[in-house]
XYZ file of C-alpha atoms in Angstrom:
382
model
C 0.000 0.000 0.000
C 1.435 3.327 -1.074
C 2.120 5.753 1.728
C 0.640 9.194 1.185
C 2.628 12.216 2.273
C 2.157 15.959 2.027
C 4.786 17.782 -0.044
C 7.091 19.963 2.012
C 6.614 23.672 1.383
C 9.384 25.309 -0.600
C 10.497 28.386 1.294
C 11.958 31.320 -0.661
C 15.591 30.997 -1.628
C 16.263 34.645 -2.446
C 16.240 37.996 -0.704
C 13.297 39.168 -2.793
C 11.362 35.970 -2.165
C 11.787 36.314 1.591
C 10.607 39.927 1.559
C 7.638 39.081 -0.662
C 6.527 36.187 1.539
C 6.806 38.243 4.746
C 4.914 41.145 3.151
C 2.142 38.812 1.973
C 1.747 37.353 5.465
C 1.627 40.849 6.978
C -0.917 41.948 4.391
C -3.178 39.013 5.228
C -2.830 39.654 8.972
C -3.302 43.430 8.894
C -5.047 44.829 5.846
C -8.559 43.353 6.251
C -8.860 44.814 9.749
C -7.382 48.179 8.750
C -9.601 48.480 5.677
C -12.619 47.803 7.883
C -11.778 50.297 10.625
C -10.091 53.001 8.543
C -8.053 55.687 10.276
C -7.474 55.838 14.024
C -6.310 58.653 16.293
C -2.678 58.373 15.159
C -3.236 58.591 11.408
C -5.930 61.226 11.914
C -3.302 63.258 13.773
C -0.894 62.891 10.845
C -3.646 63.740 8.363
C -4.841 66.859 10.193
C -1.219 68.052 10.513
C -0.686 67.575 6.766
C -3.902 69.383 5.894
C -3.018 72.272 8.208
C 0.467 72.491 6.717
C -0.825 72.759 3.159
C -3.276 75.457 4.275
C -0.424 77.414 5.889
C -1.718 76.691 9.404
C 0.599 75.411 12.130
C 0.501 71.597 12.489
C 1.453 72.145 16.145
C -1.645 74.115 17.168
C -4.360 72.698 19.429
C -5.358 69.190 18.274
C -8.641 68.671 16.479
C -11.248 66.419 18.064
C -10.195 62.774 18.007
C -6.519 63.578 17.408
C -3.406 64.207 19.506
C -0.583 66.762 19.491
C 1.575 66.504 16.362
C 5.225 65.855 17.332
C 6.943 65.298 13.990
C 8.858 67.605 11.680
C 7.327 70.112 9.230
C 8.860 68.036 6.429
C 6.950 64.971 7.651
C 3.699 66.968 7.692
C 4.440 68.185 4.180
C 5.252 64.753 2.762
C 2.315 63.082 4.497
C 0.091 65.240 2.349
C 0.226 62.548 -0.375
C -2.324 60.619 1.707
C -4.626 63.591 2.245
C -7.047 63.038 -0.641
C -7.385 59.270 -0.270
C -10.477 57.544 1.133
C -9.821 56.664 4.755
C -9.863 52.890 4.248
C -7.402 53.105 1.347
C -5.305 55.571 3.347
C -4.993 53.120 6.270
C -4.165 50.200 3.963
C -1.483 52.069 1.995
C 0.111 53.508 5.148
C 0.388 50.045 6.690
C 1.742 48.623 3.425
C 4.492 51.256 3.329
C 5.332 50.415 6.952
C 5.567 46.631 6.710
C 7.329 46.724 3.320
C 10.059 49.004 4.689
C 10.292 46.854 7.823
C 10.765 43.569 5.960
C 13.209 45.109 3.489
C 15.298 46.272 6.447
C 15.058 42.982 8.351
C 16.100 40.981 5.276
C 19.351 42.935 5.089
C 20.356 41.383 8.428
C 18.430 38.100 8.579
C 18.642 35.907 5.484
C 16.377 33.015 6.358
C 17.219 31.045 3.214
C 20.855 30.956 4.380
C 20.476 31.082 8.162
C 18.416 27.897 8.602
C 14.771 26.993 8.948
C 14.591 27.974 12.628
C 15.112 31.600 11.559
C 11.622 31.589 10.047
C 10.324 31.192 13.590
C 12.258 34.292 14.626
C 10.925 36.209 11.653
C 7.448 35.383 12.963
C 8.601 36.639 16.365
C 9.804 39.888 14.765
C 6.478 40.256 12.958
C 4.489 40.171 16.197
C 5.857 43.509 17.398
C 5.464 45.012 13.929
C 1.842 43.877 13.688
C 1.042 45.495 17.021
C 2.673 48.766 16.001
C 0.886 48.913 12.651
C -2.462 48.148 14.241
C -1.881 51.433 16.075
C -0.989 52.885 12.623
C 2.196 54.484 13.943
C 5.279 55.423 11.932
C 7.659 53.289 14.043
C 7.656 50.220 11.759
C 8.657 52.407 8.813
C 11.430 54.063 10.822
C 12.722 50.709 12.083
C 12.995 49.466 8.509
C 14.819 52.653 7.484
C 17.310 52.264 10.352
C 18.003 48.626 9.466
C 18.349 49.362 5.763
C 20.463 52.484 6.336
C 22.973 50.814 8.658
C 23.172 47.837 6.274
C 23.943 50.190 3.399
C 26.718 51.825 5.416
C 28.070 48.365 6.238
C 28.080 47.489 2.537
C 29.838 50.680 1.426
C 26.750 52.589 0.185
C 27.274 55.628 2.365
C 25.103 58.038 0.350
C 22.156 55.662 0.507
C 22.750 55.209 4.232
C 22.803 58.950 4.851
C 19.550 59.428 2.921
C 17.683 56.799 4.933
C 19.039 57.682 8.379
C 18.793 61.457 7.908
C 15.175 61.192 6.756
C 14.298 58.935 9.686
C 15.987 61.264 12.180
C 14.210 64.285 10.701
C 10.772 62.697 10.965
C 11.212 61.407 14.527
C 14.055 61.972 16.978
C 14.925 58.460 18.176
C 16.899 57.343 15.049
C 19.347 60.256 15.596
C 21.965 58.291 17.646
C 22.595 55.997 14.663
C 23.401 58.989 12.441
C 25.677 60.435 15.130
C 27.475 57.122 15.538
C 28.251 56.947 11.835
C 29.138 60.647 11.502
C 31.914 60.102 14.067
C 33.609 57.803 11.565
C 34.064 60.826 9.266
C 33.242 59.126 6.010
C 33.138 61.961 3.411
C 30.199 60.546 1.463
C 28.127 59.994 4.609
C 28.915 63.500 5.831
C 28.016 64.967 2.426
C 24.733 63.066 2.184
C 23.743 63.905 5.760
C 24.555 67.590 5.344
C 22.825 68.020 1.992
C 19.681 66.047 2.793
C 19.456 67.400 6.343
C 19.548 70.950 4.965
C 17.043 70.092 2.238
C 14.545 68.647 4.735
C 14.975 71.745 6.882
C 14.462 74.133 3.970
C 11.976 72.200 1.839
C 8.820 73.532 3.554
C 10.031 77.098 2.942
C 9.564 76.748 -0.811
C 5.818 76.459 -0.190
C 5.329 78.345 3.099
C 7.956 81.051 2.797
C 11.024 81.401 4.971
C 9.441 83.128 7.973
C 6.630 80.594 8.392
C 9.050 77.707 7.922
C 11.270 78.947 10.760
C 8.219 79.518 12.934
C 6.974 75.960 12.360
C 10.397 74.572 13.213
C 10.527 76.699 16.363
C 7.148 75.298 17.404
C 8.310 71.756 16.636
C 11.390 72.150 18.838
C 9.199 73.568 21.593
C 6.883 70.542 21.379
C 9.892 68.210 21.612
C 11.298 70.135 24.570
C 7.990 69.981 26.395
C 7.519 66.305 25.538
C 10.969 65.373 26.860
C 10.028 66.738 30.269
C 6.681 64.938 30.463
C 6.081 61.897 32.649
C 7.676 58.710 31.351
C 5.704 55.814 29.929
C 7.643 52.557 29.543
C 11.264 53.650 29.860
C 13.391 51.818 32.413
C 13.158 54.514 35.101
C 9.362 54.779 34.995
C 8.891 51.013 35.111
C 11.299 50.625 38.034
C 9.486 53.384 39.914
C 6.178 51.623 39.273
C 7.786 48.482 40.736
C 8.517 50.532 43.904
C 12.260 50.732 43.293
C 14.295 53.443 44.999
C 13.915 56.661 42.923
C 17.655 57.307 42.885
C 18.325 53.742 41.745
C 15.657 53.992 39.013
C 17.034 57.291 37.717
C 20.643 56.069 37.839
C 19.719 52.832 36.024
C 18.111 54.655 33.112
C 20.978 57.147 32.970
C 23.567 54.358 33.002
C 21.846 52.445 30.203
C 21.496 55.613 28.123
C 25.085 56.719 28.663
C 26.574 53.298 27.938
C 24.403 52.872 24.836
C 25.457 56.266 23.487
C 29.113 55.552 24.298
C 28.992 52.291 22.341
C 27.092 53.781 19.387
C 29.245 56.904 19.168
C 32.579 55.079 19.324
C 35.201 57.828 19.118
C 37.904 55.227 18.432
C 36.177 54.444 15.125
C 37.129 50.783 15.485
C 34.881 47.736 15.518
C 33.996 46.913 19.101
C 33.512 43.251 18.312
C 32.803 41.011 15.335
C 30.182 40.994 13.932
C 30.475 44.657 14.879
C 27.575 46.093 12.893
C 24.946 43.567 14.021
C 25.612 43.931 17.755
C 26.129 47.698 17.387
C 22.656 47.826 15.862
C 21.109 45.702 18.648
C 22.645 47.844 21.387
C 21.179 50.953 19.788
C 17.692 49.558 19.211
C 17.316 48.222 22.747
C 19.111 51.070 24.524
C 16.904 53.701 22.881
C 13.782 51.904 24.093
C 15.081 51.753 27.668
C 16.155 55.394 27.768
C 13.436 57.153 25.760
C 10.751 58.449 28.190
C 8.142 58.303 25.396
C 8.548 54.560 24.819
C 5.087 52.961 24.619
C 3.745 49.590 23.375
C 3.911 50.399 19.614
C 7.502 51.628 19.992
C 8.703 48.125 20.879
C 8.711 47.307 17.170
C 12.360 48.393 17.402
C 13.092 45.289 19.473
C 11.498 42.828 17.025
C 14.546 42.464 14.711
C 16.885 42.086 17.709
C 15.502 38.584 18.380
C 16.624 36.928 15.104
C 19.824 38.982 14.928
C 20.955 37.847 18.390
C 19.942 34.263 17.629
C 22.201 34.269 14.568
C 25.031 36.037 16.413
C 24.885 33.432 19.210
C 26.446 30.909 16.834
C 29.802 32.264 17.964
C 29.193 30.577 21.327
C 29.568 26.871 21.893
C 28.139 23.967 23.827
C 26.213 24.610 27.013
C 26.895 28.348 26.880
C 25.043 28.641 23.557
C 22.080 26.664 24.904
C 21.702 28.901 27.955
C 22.131 32.031 25.859
C 19.454 30.934 23.396
C 17.138 29.966 26.229
C 17.516 33.522 27.531
C 16.511 34.880 24.086
C 13.400 32.687 24.156
C 12.510 33.963 27.652
C 12.893 37.563 26.478
C 10.655 36.807 23.489
C 8.042 35.326 25.811
C 7.827 38.444 27.967
C 8.191 40.833 25.023
C 5.538 39.365 22.747
C 3.773 36.140 23.752
C 2.418 37.511 27.024
C 0.692 40.234 24.996
C -0.798 37.936 22.370
C -4.138 36.161 22.261
C -2.439 32.767 21.977
C -1.292 33.096 25.611
C -3.831 32.960 28.474
C -2.959 36.273 30.059
C -4.834 35.541 33.268
C -2.049 33.079 34.117
C 0.456 35.919 34.125
C -0.166 39.365 35.585
C 2.317 42.214 35.864
C 0.797 44.100 38.757
C 3.234 47.008 38.775
C 2.587 48.720 35.439
C 0.852 48.096 32.151
C 3.233 46.340 29.712
C 6.167 46.641 32.144
C 7.232 43.123 31.192
C 8.072 44.403 27.695
C 10.555 46.838 29.216
C 12.200 44.131 31.305
C 12.378 41.880 28.225
C 14.194 44.609 26.298
C 16.528 45.108 29.246
C 17.286 41.378 28.989
C 18.047 41.705 25.264
C 20.283 44.724 25.952
C 22.239 42.734 28.572
C 22.473 39.717 26.241
C 23.958 41.968 23.559
C 26.530 43.327 25.993
C 27.385 39.795 27.125
C 27.956 38.613 23.575
C 29.995 41.723 22.853
C 32.260 41.060 25.806
C 32.390 37.324 25.061
C 33.501 37.903 21.467
C 36.361 40.246 22.317
């Protein structure tokens, strides 16, 4: 009697195939819901800011009903105007598509599943869980994460002008990608400096060609004022705020966040301009992505999309370890993934686990674990 068997699925064997498959899965998971619900408070905030900009009204004035304060650059408000005339359902779908496409293009520059083994597909799923959550909020963070990954990869591969374009744009739209640009500017590559200077100036001056110079400077002044005010607001899910919610000593909580921020910046902006450890770029990237989340007082659940790519990158980098050490290290990555993502997913019975101190505090502690794992591997590989 002939034994029947199901054919094994053929996974993509190219960079483009991997990106296409991941984008298709994200489209299936996200687009039906987004097309049904249309815009939410985040994209309505972007849309109102864009409409105000094109009418010559400040995007930073009092929010309209159902929106929040706009905290992005005048150039972002200007460029977001391409979505202004679209039906809301199509607007939400296209915005999410831009976000997950950029994200998967960036991830694929660091995680090549067709070369890194079948288990890496599991970690791509793990990375997608944080991205899905961020895009359900319709935030810009998935797009910016993809731009950071792609930009640093381009710098790694000798495409400094491309890298400067991606990282400068990301840093102009939202502040948190800025440390990556600073870290690469320290290396004094002429092409990267040229690209950063030219594009940075263009993004600063571009709104003036439509608004006029005086209104452009006024909008930028208001933007900087919003950022200054926001930086002094109460923290959300940064390390200090979470430790305080867990009843830690205030001095200890403040010092912990400051230490993580200072050490992260020191490692990103390496004045020696030498690789800290091989593979230097991958661990350099992981330190930045996790350290920013721990230090940034405005870190919130959708911002943790930055940590998604760290999971597969650290898993691949752990191959430098051996024997029992590798097993324990990889177990620690799995534990971090559990507290980062699975606890906040419907597949896990959340009533079994309850973080009583602060909403989503376990995500912060998971990122702290990934930050420490990166430092351990850095020290171990010296």
